[in-house]
Short mmCIF file of C-alpha atoms in Angstrom, two decimals:
data_model
loop_
_atom_site.label_atom_id
_atom_site.label_comp_id
_atom_site.label_asym_id
_atom_site.label_seq_id
_atom_site.Cartn_x
_atom_site.Cartn_y
_atom_site.Cartn_z
CA MET A 20 -0.09 -0.04 0.09
CA ASN A 21 1.17 3.51 -0.54
CA THR A 22 1.95 6.00 1.76
CA PRO A 23 1.19 10.01 1.23
CA ARG A 24 3.78 11.38 -0.31
CA THR A 25 5.50 14.46 1.28
CA GLU A 26 5.40 18.11 -0.29
CA LYS A 27 9.31 17.26 -0.57
CA ASP A 28 9.09 13.91 -2.61
CA ALA A 29 5.93 15.03 -4.75
CA ASN A 30 7.51 15.84 -7.30
CA GLU A 31 9.96 12.09 -7.23
CA PRO A 32 8.06 9.10 -8.88
CA ARG A 33 7.80 6.17 -6.42
CA PHE A 34 9.52 2.90 -7.38
CA SER A 35 6.35 1.14 -7.86
CA ASP A 36 4.95 4.11 -9.91
CA THR A 37 7.45 3.94 -12.16
CA GLU A 38 8.25 0.10 -12.56
CA PRO A 39 5.86 -0.98 -15.16
CA ALA A 40 7.98 2.13 -17.18
CA LEU A 41 11.40 0.50 -16.04
CA MET A 42 9.66 -2.98 -17.08
CA THR A 43 8.04 -1.61 -20.93
CA CYS A 44 11.97 0.22 -21.26
CA TYR A 45 13.57 -2.75 -20.12
CA ARG A 46 11.69 -4.93 -23.08
CA GLU A 47 12.20 -2.42 -25.77
CA LEU A 48 15.66 -2.79 -24.32
CA ALA A 49 15.93 -6.84 -24.69
CA TYR A 50 13.77 -7.05 -27.64
CA ILE A 51 16.29 -3.97 -29.79
CA THR A 52 19.37 -6.04 -28.04
CA ALA A 53 18.74 -9.42 -29.71
CA ALA A 54 17.96 -7.76 -32.46
CA LEU A 55 21.12 -6.67 -33.00
CA ILE A 56 23.17 -9.48 -31.89
CA ASP A 57 20.85 -11.52 -34.48
CA ARG A 58 21.90 -8.15 -37.00
CA GLU A 59 25.71 -9.02 -35.91
CA ALA A 60 25.54 -12.91 -37.10
CA GLU A 61 23.40 -11.93 -40.12
CA VAL A 62 26.52 -8.51 -41.06
CA GLU A 63 29.54 -11.44 -40.33
CA GLU A 64 27.75 -14.23 -41.92
CA GLN A 65 27.62 -11.62 -45.21
CA ALA A 66 31.38 -10.80 -44.94
CA ARG A 67 32.35 -14.57 -44.77
CA ARG A 68 29.78 -14.28 -47.96
CA ILE A 69 32.11 -11.21 -49.39
CA ASN A 70 35.91 -12.34 -48.72
CA ALA A 71 34.62 -16.21 -50.44
CA LEU A 72 32.65 -14.46 -53.14
CA GLU A 73 36.66 -12.23 -53.51
CA VAL A 74 38.46 -15.25 -53.62
CA GLU A 75 36.42 -17.24 -56.27
CA LEU A 76 36.29 -13.89 -58.49
CA THR A 77 40.28 -14.02 -57.93
CA GLN A 78 40.41 -17.82 -59.38
CA MET A 79 38.12 -17.09 -61.85
CA GLN A 80 40.46 -14.13 -63.33
CA HIS A 81 43.56 -16.01 -63.27
CA ALA A 82 41.76 -18.82 -65.00
CA LEU A 83 40.51 -16.28 -67.78
CA GLY A 84 43.85 -15.18 -68.21
CA HIS A 85 45.06 -17.66 -68.94
CA ALA A 86 42.72 -19.36 -71.72
CA GLN A 87 43.06 -15.59 -72.80
CA GLY A 88 47.17 -16.15 -73.48
CA ILE A 89 45.96 -19.80 -74.42
CA VAL A 90 44.49 -18.01 -77.90
CA HIS A 91 46.39 -15.45 -78.57
CA TYR A 92 49.13 -18.14 -77.78
CA HIS A 93 47.04 -21.21 -80.66
CA LEU A 94 45.05 -17.73 -82.99
CA THR A 95 50.19 -16.51 -83.85
CA GLU A 96 50.29 -20.10 -84.08
CA GLN A 97 47.60 -20.49 -86.96
CA GLU A 98 47.79 -16.68 -88.61
CA ALA A 99 51.60 -17.75 -88.77
CA MET A 100 50.86 -20.88 -90.54
CA ARG A 101 49.36 -19.77 -92.83
CA THR A 102 51.21 -17.42 -94.07
CA SER A 103 53.44 -19.90 -94.58
CA ARG A 104 54.54 -20.73 -97.61
CA SER A 105 54.20 -24.04 -97.77
CA TRP A 106 51.17 -23.52 -96.12
CA ARG A 107 49.88 -21.24 -99.37
CA LEU A 108 51.81 -23.89 -101.96
CA MET A 109 49.63 -26.57 -100.31
CA ALA A 110 45.68 -25.16 -100.90
CA THR A 111 45.37 -26.22 -104.22
CA ILE A 112 46.40 -29.58 -102.52
CA ARG A 113 43.88 -29.29 -99.95
CA ARG A 114 41.30 -28.02 -102.58
CA LEU A 115 41.78 -30.70 -104.86
CA GLY A 116 41.44 -33.10 -101.96
CA ARG A 117 37.92 -31.88 -101.13
CA VAL A 118 36.60 -32.50 -103.97
CA PHE A 119 37.93 -35.73 -104.27
CA VAL A 120 36.57 -36.65 -101.03
CA ARG A 121 33.24 -35.43 -102.05
#
């Protein structure tokens, strides 16, 4: 049971008067804290995913560079072969071979 207030403590809230407000604040704080913990875990997971994707991207870029080097090498070899004298001299024989194979 509440005791009557004196003028001195009339402006100060009683503990029983503030308890529901404190409990509400406590619940809100607990909810916000739990939400922050969940978000932090989500952010950490996303950071790990980003790192893994960056590693995969680097590997793919190296593989692409290697493949482009191979393609360039073979195109250069093909061009050298086609501009060679023997390739041009054999062009007639290749054409005759195509005619007789059909």
